[in-house]
Amino acid sequence: DAKTTQPPSMDCAEGRAANLPCNHSTISGNEYVYWYRQIHSQGPQYIIHGLKNNETNEMASLIITEDRKSSTLILPHATLRDTAVYYCIVRPYSGGSNYKLTFGKGTLLTVNP
Amino acid sequence: GAGVSQSPSNKVTEKGKDVELRCDPISGHTALYWYRQSLGQGLEFLIYFQGNSAPDKSGLPSDRFSAERTGGSVSTLTIQRTQQEDSAVYLCASSVNRGRNYGYTFGSGTRLTVV
């Protein structure tokens, strides 16, 4: 399985964009990049996923580099409620045990007032 | 319901007792997963159910752990003869299918404390 590297923690001012990086230099061609977050005392929450094109939804944007070895999750206007641990995960499109999500330690994003 | 429901939300049990944890997935979701999160650790895969197929039990840590999914809906995770190292948050998730192109929806978990 491809592994991901994320900074252990980041700070962001409320109302500003939060840019969370993730390195996945050994990603395979059939692997997607997924982002989840976990707010304290809650289960993980799916945010977004992508293969090679940039993606945007109501929660965030995902920017994947052309070589697919890294990506950035962007929260355009961070709020205090966005304080959470953010996990970057790679998993195969299909086959084998692609349902086994491998969560690393993630990035603790703290949004400050 | 709108989300994945787990019960109880908290459970304190004595070492050696058996416990049952329940998960109600989102209606129509054919795939169901159990994960475990120990204090300060990442999520650990336990078991996966998909429709009527045989479950993938490869993540269960010992034979004291078992899980069922009745009628393709509700699932129960049972831990027999609990040990202190079983203390963790047990998370259930469901998805529309195998999850190939979908995110999983997680419940809020059951916090199990073995004393």
XYZ file of N, CA and C in Angstrom:
684
model
N 0.838 -1.192 0.000
C 0.000 0.000 0.000
C 0.876 1.247 0.000
N 0.439 2.260 -0.758
C 1.161 3.522 -0.731
C 1.021 4.129 0.652
N 2.070 4.832 1.059
C 2.005 5.475 2.363
C 1.935 6.976 2.175
N 1.457 7.641 3.175
C 1.323 9.093 3.117
C 2.102 9.722 4.243
N 2.551 10.937 4.008
C 3.260 11.715 5.015
C 2.571 13.053 5.158
N 2.226 13.381 6.397
C 1.569 14.654 6.679
C 2.264 15.319 7.858
N 2.245 16.645 7.906
C 2.796 17.309 9.099
C 1.908 16.982 10.299
N 2.481 16.851 11.464
C 1.678 16.466 12.632
C 0.675 17.530 13.053
N 0.996 18.797 12.822
C 0.077 19.848 13.260
C 0.237 21.096 12.403
N -0.857 21.866 12.372
C -0.861 23.144 11.671
C -1.831 24.073 12.372
N -1.585 25.360 12.241
C -2.491 26.377 12.763
C -3.002 27.228 11.619
N -4.206 27.761 11.815
C -4.812 28.611 10.795
C -5.697 29.627 11.508
N -5.713 30.844 10.977
C -6.593 31.865 11.539
C -7.995 31.710 10.974
N -8.955 31.922 11.820
C -10.357 31.826 11.403
C -10.620 32.752 10.225
N -11.320 32.215 9.217
C -11.641 33.006 8.041
C -10.613 32.926 6.935
N -9.434 32.428 7.266
C -8.388 32.288 6.249
C -8.444 30.891 5.653
N -7.755 30.729 4.523
C -7.698 29.415 3.896
C -6.721 28.522 4.649
N -7.102 27.287 4.827
C -6.215 26.282 5.421
C -5.759 25.359 4.308
N -4.443 25.221 4.171
C -3.867 24.381 3.126
C -3.115 23.233 3.792
N -3.643 22.041 3.671
C -3.044 20.883 4.338
C -2.340 20.010 3.300
N -1.030 19.843 3.458
C -0.275 19.072 2.472
C -0.217 17.589 2.807
N 0.012 16.807 1.772
C 0.191 15.366 1.950
C 1.132 14.862 0.865
N 2.126 14.098 1.272
C 3.025 13.455 0.316
C 2.668 11.991 0.179
N 2.593 11.541 -1.049
C 2.310 10.128 -1.336
C 3.142 9.728 -2.542
N 4.444 9.754 -2.354
C 5.366 9.605 -3.474
C 5.346 8.219 -4.109
N 4.832 7.222 -3.400
C 4.818 5.859 -3.962
C 3.439 5.461 -4.456
N 2.587 6.422 -4.678
C 1.227 6.136 -5.115
C 1.234 5.420 -6.460
N 0.325 4.461 -6.604
C 0.219 3.721 -7.855
C -0.834 4.341 -8.764
N -0.784 3.949 -10.019
C -1.681 4.547 -11.005
C -3.157 4.317 -10.730
N -3.481 3.241 -10.016
C -4.894 2.936 -9.765
C -5.330 3.351 -8.365
N -4.541 4.168 -7.718
C -4.886 4.577 -6.351
C -5.421 5.994 -6.300
N -6.510 6.137 -5.554
C -7.107 7.429 -5.321
C -6.537 8.048 -4.050
N -6.653 9.363 -3.973
C -6.321 10.093 -2.754
C -7.634 10.484 -2.073
N -7.767 10.074 -0.832
C -8.950 10.401 -0.036
C -8.542 11.269 1.146
N -9.459 12.132 1.534
C -9.272 12.918 2.756
C -10.474 12.704 3.678
N -10.148 12.458 4.929
C -11.136 12.378 5.995
C -10.694 13.319 7.103
N -11.622 13.687 7.951
C -11.245 14.418 9.155
C -11.989 13.830 10.350
N -11.412 14.034 11.526
C -12.005 13.520 12.751
C -12.017 14.628 13.787
N -13.206 15.089 14.044
C -13.392 16.078 15.095
C -13.424 15.335 16.423
N -12.916 15.970 17.458
C -12.790 15.333 18.764
C -14.070 14.623 19.184
N -13.911 13.353 19.594
C -15.003 12.528 20.109
C -16.045 12.162 19.045
N -15.686 12.290 17.794
C -16.583 11.867 16.734
C -15.879 10.860 15.826
N -16.663 10.163 14.998
C -16.066 9.296 14.003
C -15.505 10.101 12.846
N -14.624 9.497 12.057
C -14.078 10.199 10.898
C -15.184 10.602 9.924
N -14.959 11.702 9.241
C -15.926 12.240 8.283
C -15.251 12.333 6.922
N -15.874 11.751 5.923
C -15.357 11.835 4.561
C -15.423 13.288 4.087
N -14.332 13.733 3.414
C -14.310 15.097 2.894
C -14.363 15.080 1.372
N -13.388 14.427 0.753
C -13.247 14.529 -0.695
C -12.289 13.453 -1.160
N -12.322 13.125 -2.449
C -11.318 12.237 -3.000
C -11.069 12.600 -4.454
N -9.931 12.134 -4.982
C -9.596 12.413 -6.369
C -8.562 11.453 -6.889
N -8.441 11.409 -8.208
C -7.466 10.532 -8.846
C -6.300 11.345 -9.387
N -6.580 12.248 -10.320
C -5.510 13.089 -10.848
C -5.974 14.502 -11.154
N -7.264 14.675 -11.316
C -7.777 16.020 -11.554
C -8.096 16.693 -10.229
N -8.036 18.007 -10.226
C -8.433 18.740 -9.035
C -9.935 18.572 -8.825
N -10.322 18.515 -7.572
C -11.716 18.310 -7.227
C -12.163 19.366 -6.238
N -13.444 19.697 -6.312
C -14.028 20.660 -5.373
C -15.426 20.210 -5.009
N -15.739 20.330 -3.731
C -17.117 20.121 -3.298
C -17.454 21.188 -2.263
N -18.577 20.991 -1.604
C -19.043 22.033 -0.686
C -18.157 22.175 0.544
N -17.348 21.180 0.791
C -16.502 21.221 1.982
C -15.106 21.755 1.697
N -14.533 21.328 0.572
C -13.123 21.618 0.360
C -12.748 21.465 -1.113
N -11.489 21.819 -1.404
C -10.901 21.568 -2.718
C -9.693 20.667 -2.528
N -9.448 19.842 -3.527
C -8.307 18.939 -3.508
C -7.465 19.223 -4.741
N -6.207 19.563 -4.491
C -5.269 19.834 -5.574
C -4.244 18.714 -5.600
N -4.148 18.014 -6.710
C -3.199 16.910 -6.858
C -2.167 17.321 -7.891
N -0.889 17.172 -7.543
C 0.167 17.556 -8.474
C 0.138 16.668 -9.717
N 0.736 17.164 -10.762
C 0.688 16.446 -12.032
C 1.328 15.061 -11.934
N 2.405 14.960 -11.131
C 3.040 13.646 -10.964
C 2.346 12.787 -9.910
N 1.318 13.323 -9.301
C 0.482 12.622 -8.306
C 1.245 12.236 -7.051
N 2.400 12.796 -6.837
C 3.169 12.404 -5.656
C 2.822 13.226 -4.430
N 2.019 14.222 -4.589
C 1.579 14.993 -3.429
C 0.243 15.654 -3.735
N -0.417 16.082 -2.676
C -1.699 16.752 -2.828
C -1.879 17.753 -1.696
N -2.826 18.650 -1.883
C -3.144 19.647 -0.868
C -4.651 19.736 -0.714
N -5.094 19.647 0.504
C -6.500 19.870 0.813
C -6.651 21.324 1.214
N -7.613 21.999 0.612
C -7.823 23.413 0.890
C -9.214 23.622 1.479
N -9.225 24.191 2.683
C -10.470 24.670 3.268
C -10.484 26.173 3.040
N -11.339 26.675 2.173
C -11.185 28.056 1.712
C -11.385 29.123 2.790
N -12.272 28.885 3.712
C -12.549 29.864 4.773
C -12.718 29.085 6.083
N -11.625 28.823 6.740
C -11.653 27.961 7.913
C -12.466 28.598 9.051
N -13.221 27.752 9.737
C -13.962 28.182 10.919
C -13.479 27.379 12.122
N -13.878 27.810 13.296
C -13.465 27.110 14.515
C -13.915 25.654 14.479
N -15.043 25.391 13.821
C -15.571 24.024 13.754
C -14.730 23.121 12.852
N -13.806 23.706 12.118
C -12.922 22.896 11.266
C -11.722 22.355 12.030
N -11.589 22.723 13.292
C -10.510 22.163 14.099
C -10.719 20.655 14.223
N -9.733 19.892 13.765
C -9.875 18.436 13.702
C -8.543 17.826 13.267
N -8.474 16.511 13.322
C -7.358 15.787 12.725
C -7.750 15.427 11.296
N -6.902 15.781 10.352
C -7.175 15.545 8.940
C -6.284 14.410 8.442
N -6.904 13.417 7.836
C -6.195 12.240 7.359
C -6.185 12.206 5.831
N -5.014 11.994 5.290
C -4.834 11.780 3.856
C -4.593 10.285 3.660
N -5.363 9.663 2.790
C -5.310 8.215 2.605
C -5.260 7.915 1.117
N -4.471 6.931 0.743
C -4.511 6.452 -0.639
C -5.048 5.028 -0.635
N -5.874 4.725 -1.582
C -6.418 3.380 -1.676
C -6.699 3.039 -3.121
N -6.594 1.748 -3.451
C -6.816 1.342 -4.836
C -8.241 1.604 -5.289
N -8.385 1.845 -6.571
C -9.699 2.035 -7.159
C -10.571 0.812 -6.957
N -10.010 -0.350 -7.098
C -10.800 -1.575 -6.954
C -9.864 -2.738 -6.702
N -10.474 -3.863 -6.374
C -9.715 -5.085 -6.247
C -9.131 -5.293 -4.865
N -8.780 -6.540 -4.613
C -8.141 -6.885 -3.354
C -8.930 -6.388 -2.165
N -8.221 -5.870 -1.208
C -8.876 -5.382 0.005
C -8.865 -3.860 0.012
N -9.362 -3.285 -1.064
C -9.316 -1.820 -1.160
C -10.238 -1.141 -0.158
N -11.066 -1.950 0.519
C -11.954 -1.367 1.512
C -11.254 -1.113 2.840
N -10.035 -1.603 2.973
C -9.319 -1.395 4.234
C -8.631 -0.042 4.198
N -9.251 0.928 4.810
C -8.635 2.244 4.887
C -7.489 2.206 5.892
N -6.355 2.730 5.507
C -5.208 2.801 6.414
C -5.038 4.248 6.841
N -5.424 4.504 8.063
C -5.301 5.851 8.607
C -3.949 5.994 9.293
N -3.207 7.022 8.916
C -1.974 7.340 9.641
C -2.296 8.215 10.828
N -1.354 9.042 11.235
C -1.589 9.915 12.389
C -2.230 11.243 11.987
N -2.207 11.590 10.704
C -2.900 12.777 10.247
C -2.271 14.075 10.697
N -2.930 15.169 10.358
C -2.529 16.516 10.750
C -3.587 17.108 11.661
N -3.175 17.529 12.837
C -4.098 18.238 13.719
C -4.133 19.696 13.284
N -5.267 20.100 12.711
C -5.462 21.488 12.319
C -6.185 22.218 13.446
N -5.583 23.277 13.913
C -6.204 24.111 14.939
C -6.533 25.451 14.306
N -7.816 25.777 14.292
C -8.255 27.068 13.767
C -8.409 28.022 14.944
N -7.690 29.112 14.894
C -7.665 30.068 15.998
C -8.543 31.274 15.711
N -9.212 31.781 16.744
C -10.078 32.958 16.536
C -9.262 34.216 16.242
N -32.382 6.019 9.667
C -31.913 7.337 10.082
C -30.977 7.923 9.059
N -30.564 9.143 9.304
C -29.740 9.842 8.342
C -28.298 9.402 8.386
N -27.865 8.857 9.505
C -26.468 8.501 9.639
C -26.314 7.102 10.189
N -25.067 6.750 10.467
C -24.762 5.463 11.090
C -24.929 5.615 12.595
N -25.713 4.741 13.163
C -26.009 4.822 14.587
C -25.317 3.695 15.339
N -24.636 4.043 16.414
C -23.974 3.022 17.230
C -24.459 3.109 18.672
N -24.577 1.941 19.268
C -24.981 1.923 20.672
C -24.293 0.782 21.402
N -24.001 0.937 22.695
C -24.133 2.207 23.419
C -23.036 3.182 23.010
N -23.143 4.405 23.416
C -22.078 5.354 23.102
C -20.886 5.167 24.026
N -21.177 4.728 25.233
C -20.126 4.436 26.210
C -20.453 3.135 26.919
N -19.425 2.356 27.189
C -19.620 1.098 27.906
C -18.429 0.861 28.813
N -18.732 0.697 30.083
C -17.697 0.318 31.042
C -18.009 -1.100 31.498
N -17.021 -1.968 31.408
C -17.240 -3.353 31.765
C -16.077 -3.873 32.582
N -16.350 -4.918 33.340
C -15.290 -5.525 34.144
C -14.511 -6.525 33.298
N -13.264 -6.606 33.565
C -12.417 -7.576 32.880
C -13.027 -8.968 32.996
N -13.061 -9.660 31.855
C -13.601 -11.009 31.833
C -15.050 -11.110 31.408
N -15.742 -9.983 31.396
C -17.138 -9.990 30.968
C -17.223 -9.928 29.440
N -18.374 -10.319 28.904
C -18.625 -10.216 27.477
C -19.378 -8.917 27.195
N -19.118 -8.316 26.027
C -19.850 -7.108 25.628
C -20.334 -7.246 24.196
N -21.433 -6.567 23.914
C -21.970 -6.501 22.554
C -22.115 -5.045 22.152
N -21.596 -4.738 20.990
C -21.680 -3.389 20.451
C -22.531 -3.453 19.183
N -23.423 -2.479 19.045
C -24.377 -2.520 17.937
C -24.125 -1.400 16.941
N -24.394 -1.720 15.676
C -24.256 -0.725 14.611
C -25.465 -0.798 13.686
N -26.113 0.336 13.483
C -27.202 0.455 12.502
C -26.683 1.279 11.327
N -26.434 0.654 10.198
C -25.878 1.407 9.067
C -26.954 2.251 8.393
N -26.520 3.055 7.450
C -27.461 3.839 6.668
C -28.273 2.890 5.784
N -29.564 3.126 5.737
C -30.439 2.263 4.948
C -29.991 2.247 3.490
N -29.874 1.032 2.953
C -29.470 0.897 1.561
C -27.980 0.714 1.366
N -27.199 0.953 2.398
C -25.754 0.728 2.302
C -25.478 -0.762 2.443
N -24.850 -1.326 1.432
C -24.627 -2.766 1.458
C -23.315 -3.147 2.135
N -22.408 -2.219 2.256
C -21.114 -2.513 2.870
C -21.056 -1.949 4.281
N -20.511 -2.730 5.195
C -20.403 -2.310 6.595
C -19.034 -2.698 7.115
N -18.446 -1.818 7.902
C -17.078 -1.997 8.389
C -17.026 -1.704 9.882
N -16.154 -2.433 10.559
C -15.821 -2.131 11.947
C -14.344 -1.774 12.016
N -14.065 -0.685 12.733
C -12.702 -0.262 13.001
C -12.568 -0.037 14.504
N -11.322 -0.005 14.951
C -11.037 0.256 16.350
C -9.989 1.360 16.432
N -10.175 2.245 17.407
C -9.212 3.329 17.597
C -8.818 3.364 19.065
N -7.590 2.973 19.320
C -7.078 3.031 20.681
C -6.558 4.431 20.950
N -6.409 4.756 22.230
C -6.042 6.113 22.628
C -4.776 6.566 21.919
N -4.880 7.687 21.195
C -3.724 8.260 20.535
C -3.239 7.509 19.315
N -4.007 6.508 18.887
C -3.588 5.694 17.744
C -4.482 5.924 16.531
N -4.022 5.441 15.402
C -4.840 5.513 14.197
C -5.921 4.447 14.215
N -6.719 4.441 13.170
C -7.792 3.461 13.092
C -7.269 2.111 12.627
N -7.787 1.076 13.226
C -7.376 -0.290 12.927
C -8.569 -1.041 12.358
N -8.422 -1.579 11.161
C -9.491 -2.341 10.517
C -9.771 -3.628 11.283
N -11.042 -3.941 11.484
C -11.411 -5.179 12.171
C -12.102 -6.162 11.232
N -13.214 -5.746 10.613
C -14.019 -6.680 9.821
C -14.844 -5.907 8.798
N -15.169 -6.600 7.697
C -15.893 -5.989 6.581
C -16.988 -6.934 6.121
N -18.193 -6.404 5.960
C -19.324 -7.153 5.427
C -19.758 -6.515 4.111
N -20.051 -7.337 3.126
C -20.558 -6.837 1.853
C -21.689 -7.770 1.411
N -22.899 -7.269 1.491
C -24.059 -8.030 1.046
C -24.103 -9.395 1.691
N -24.290 -10.410 0.858
C -24.377 -11.783 1.353
C -23.052 -12.524 1.265
N -21.998 -11.811 0.905
C -20.691 -12.449 0.789
C -20.113 -12.754 2.159
N -19.200 -13.701 2.180
C -18.527 -14.024 3.439
C -17.735 -12.808 3.908
N -17.822 -12.478 5.176
C -17.116 -11.284 5.664
C -15.610 -11.481 5.679
N -14.901 -10.373 5.572
C -13.446 -10.385 5.748
C -13.168 -10.124 7.223
N -12.751 -11.169 7.916
C -12.513 -11.081 9.358
C -11.031 -10.928 9.679
N -10.238 -10.628 8.679
C -8.787 -10.691 8.855
C -8.239 -9.712 9.877
N -8.989 -8.675 10.214
C -8.503 -7.692 11.163
C -8.867 -7.968 12.612
N -9.672 -8.972 12.846
C -10.045 -9.269 14.232
C -8.805 -9.704 15.008
N -8.525 -9.087 16.153
C -7.255 -9.328 16.845
C -7.148 -10.680 17.543
N -8.260 -11.298 17.879
C -8.200 -12.607 18.521
C -9.545 -13.301 18.360
N -9.574 -14.567 18.749
C -10.840 -15.307 18.610
C -11.861 -14.906 19.660
N -11.507 -13.976 20.520
C -12.504 -13.458 21.464
C -13.432 -12.467 20.769
N -13.028 -12.018 19.592
C -13.808 -11.047 18.830
C -14.609 -11.764 17.753
N -15.872 -11.380 17.617
C -16.700 -11.904 16.532
C -17.704 -10.840 16.143
N -18.250 -10.973 14.957
C -19.239 -10.007 14.491
C -20.235 -10.697 13.600
N -21.446 -10.187 13.650
C -22.519 -10.681 12.794
C -23.198 -9.508 12.126
N -23.813 -9.816 10.994
C -24.652 -8.815 10.351
C -25.924 -9.532 9.930
N -27.006 -9.192 10.554
C -28.268 -9.882 10.320
C -29.089 -9.152 9.265
N -29.607 -9.944 8.318
C -30.494 -9.376 7.315
C -29.851 -8.306 6.466
N -28.552 -8.317 6.402
C -27.864 -7.315 5.590
C -27.956 -5.917 6.135
N -28.322 -5.786 7.414
C -28.469 -4.438 7.963
C -27.681 -4.306 9.260
N -28.354 -4.486 10.382
C -27.738 -4.265 11.685
C -26.577 -5.229 11.906
N -25.523 -4.714 12.540
C -24.371 -5.548 12.869
C -24.087 -5.468 14.362
N -23.611 -6.593 14.888
C -23.219 -6.656 16.293
C -21.785 -7.154 16.390
N -20.956 -6.421 17.107
C -19.584 -6.838 17.395
C -19.565 -7.336 18.837
N -19.130 -8.561 19.013
C -19.097 -9.172 20.335
C -17.667 -9.412 20.765
N -17.348 -9.009 21.974
C -16.031 -9.282 22.554
C -16.264 -10.136 23.790
N -15.688 -11.321 23.766
C -15.832 -12.228 24.905
C -14.634 -12.091 25.848
N -14.898 -12.312 27.114
C -13.822 -12.305 28.128
C -12.931 -11.073 27.937
N -13.530 -9.909 28.037
C -12.805 -8.676 27.746
C -11.539 -8.536 28.584
N -10.557 -7.912 27.971
C -9.274 -7.618 28.599
C -9.075 -6.102 28.583
N -8.168 -5.625 29.417
C -7.940 -4.187 29.490
C -7.450 -3.620 28.167
N -6.702 -4.416 27.406
C -6.196 -3.916 26.124
C -7.298 -3.779 25.074
N -8.497 -4.266 25.410
C -9.622 -4.083 24.482
C -10.217 -2.680 24.604
N -9.814 -1.944 25.606
C -10.334 -0.590 25.784
C -9.972 0.258 24.575
N -10.984 0.853 23.958
C -10.784 1.626 22.730
C -12.133 2.192 22.310
N -12.106 2.995 21.259
C -13.344 3.422 20.611
C -13.572 2.511 19.410
N -14.726 1.894 19.373
C -15.067 0.985 18.280
C -15.991 1.730 17.322
N -15.530 1.852 16.096
C -16.230 2.645 15.088
C -16.817 1.741 14.011
N -18.016 2.048 13.634
C -18.688 1.345 12.553
C -18.866 2.328 11.392
N -18.756 1.830 10.187
C -18.962 2.666 9.004
C -19.750 1.876 7.977
N -20.435 2.583 7.103
C -21.119 1.911 6.001
C -20.908 2.709 4.721
N -21.081 2.029 3.610
C -20.980 2.712 2.324
C -21.942 2.069 1.340
N -22.167 2.784 0.245
C -23.156 2.331 -0.727
C -22.793 0.966 -1.269
N -21.516 0.800 -1.551
C -21.075 -0.506 -2.024
C -19.713 -0.770 -1.429
N -18.923 -1.464 -2.141
C -17.591 -1.807 -1.658
C -16.755 -0.555 -1.351
N -17.262 0.564 -1.776
C -16.574 1.800 -1.439
C -15.573 2.225 -2.471
N -15.718 1.695 -3.657
C -14.724 1.962 -4.689
C -14.587 3.429 -4.988
N -15.727 4.074 -5.106
C -15.657 5.479 -5.455
C -16.436 6.329 -4.483
N -16.681 5.820 -3.334
C -17.469 6.526 -2.361
C -16.710 6.623 -1.059
N -17.039 7.672 -0.339
C -16.495 7.764 1.013
C -17.334 6.915 1.943
N -16.775 6.607 3.067
C -17.503 5.872 4.085
C -18.175 6.865 5.025
N -19.319 6.470 5.587
C -19.956 7.254 6.636
C -19.747 6.522 7.949
N -19.090 7.170 8.860
C -18.792 6.575 10.158
C -19.825 6.987 11.195
N -20.061 6.106 12.146
C -20.819 6.465 13.326
C -19.913 7.188 14.320
N -20.505 7.566 15.443
C -19.725 8.284 16.465
C -18.943 7.357 17.364
N -19.199 6.059 17.224
C -18.404 5.096 17.952
C -18.962 4.716 19.319
N -18.456 3.603 19.804
C -18.715 3.159 21.181
C -17.388 3.195 21.915
N -17.350 3.960 22.985
C -16.124 4.009 23.793
C -16.199 2.901 24.836
N -15.356 1.911 24.698
C -15.328 0.768 25.612
C -14.181 0.921 26.592
N -14.514 0.817 27.869
C -13.507 0.858 28.929
C -13.606 -0.425 29.733
N -12.520 -1.161 29.779
C -12.472 -2.405 30.533
C -11.686 -2.139 31.816
N -12.346 -2.348 32.949
C -11.692 -2.062 34.235
C -11.406 -3.342 35.019
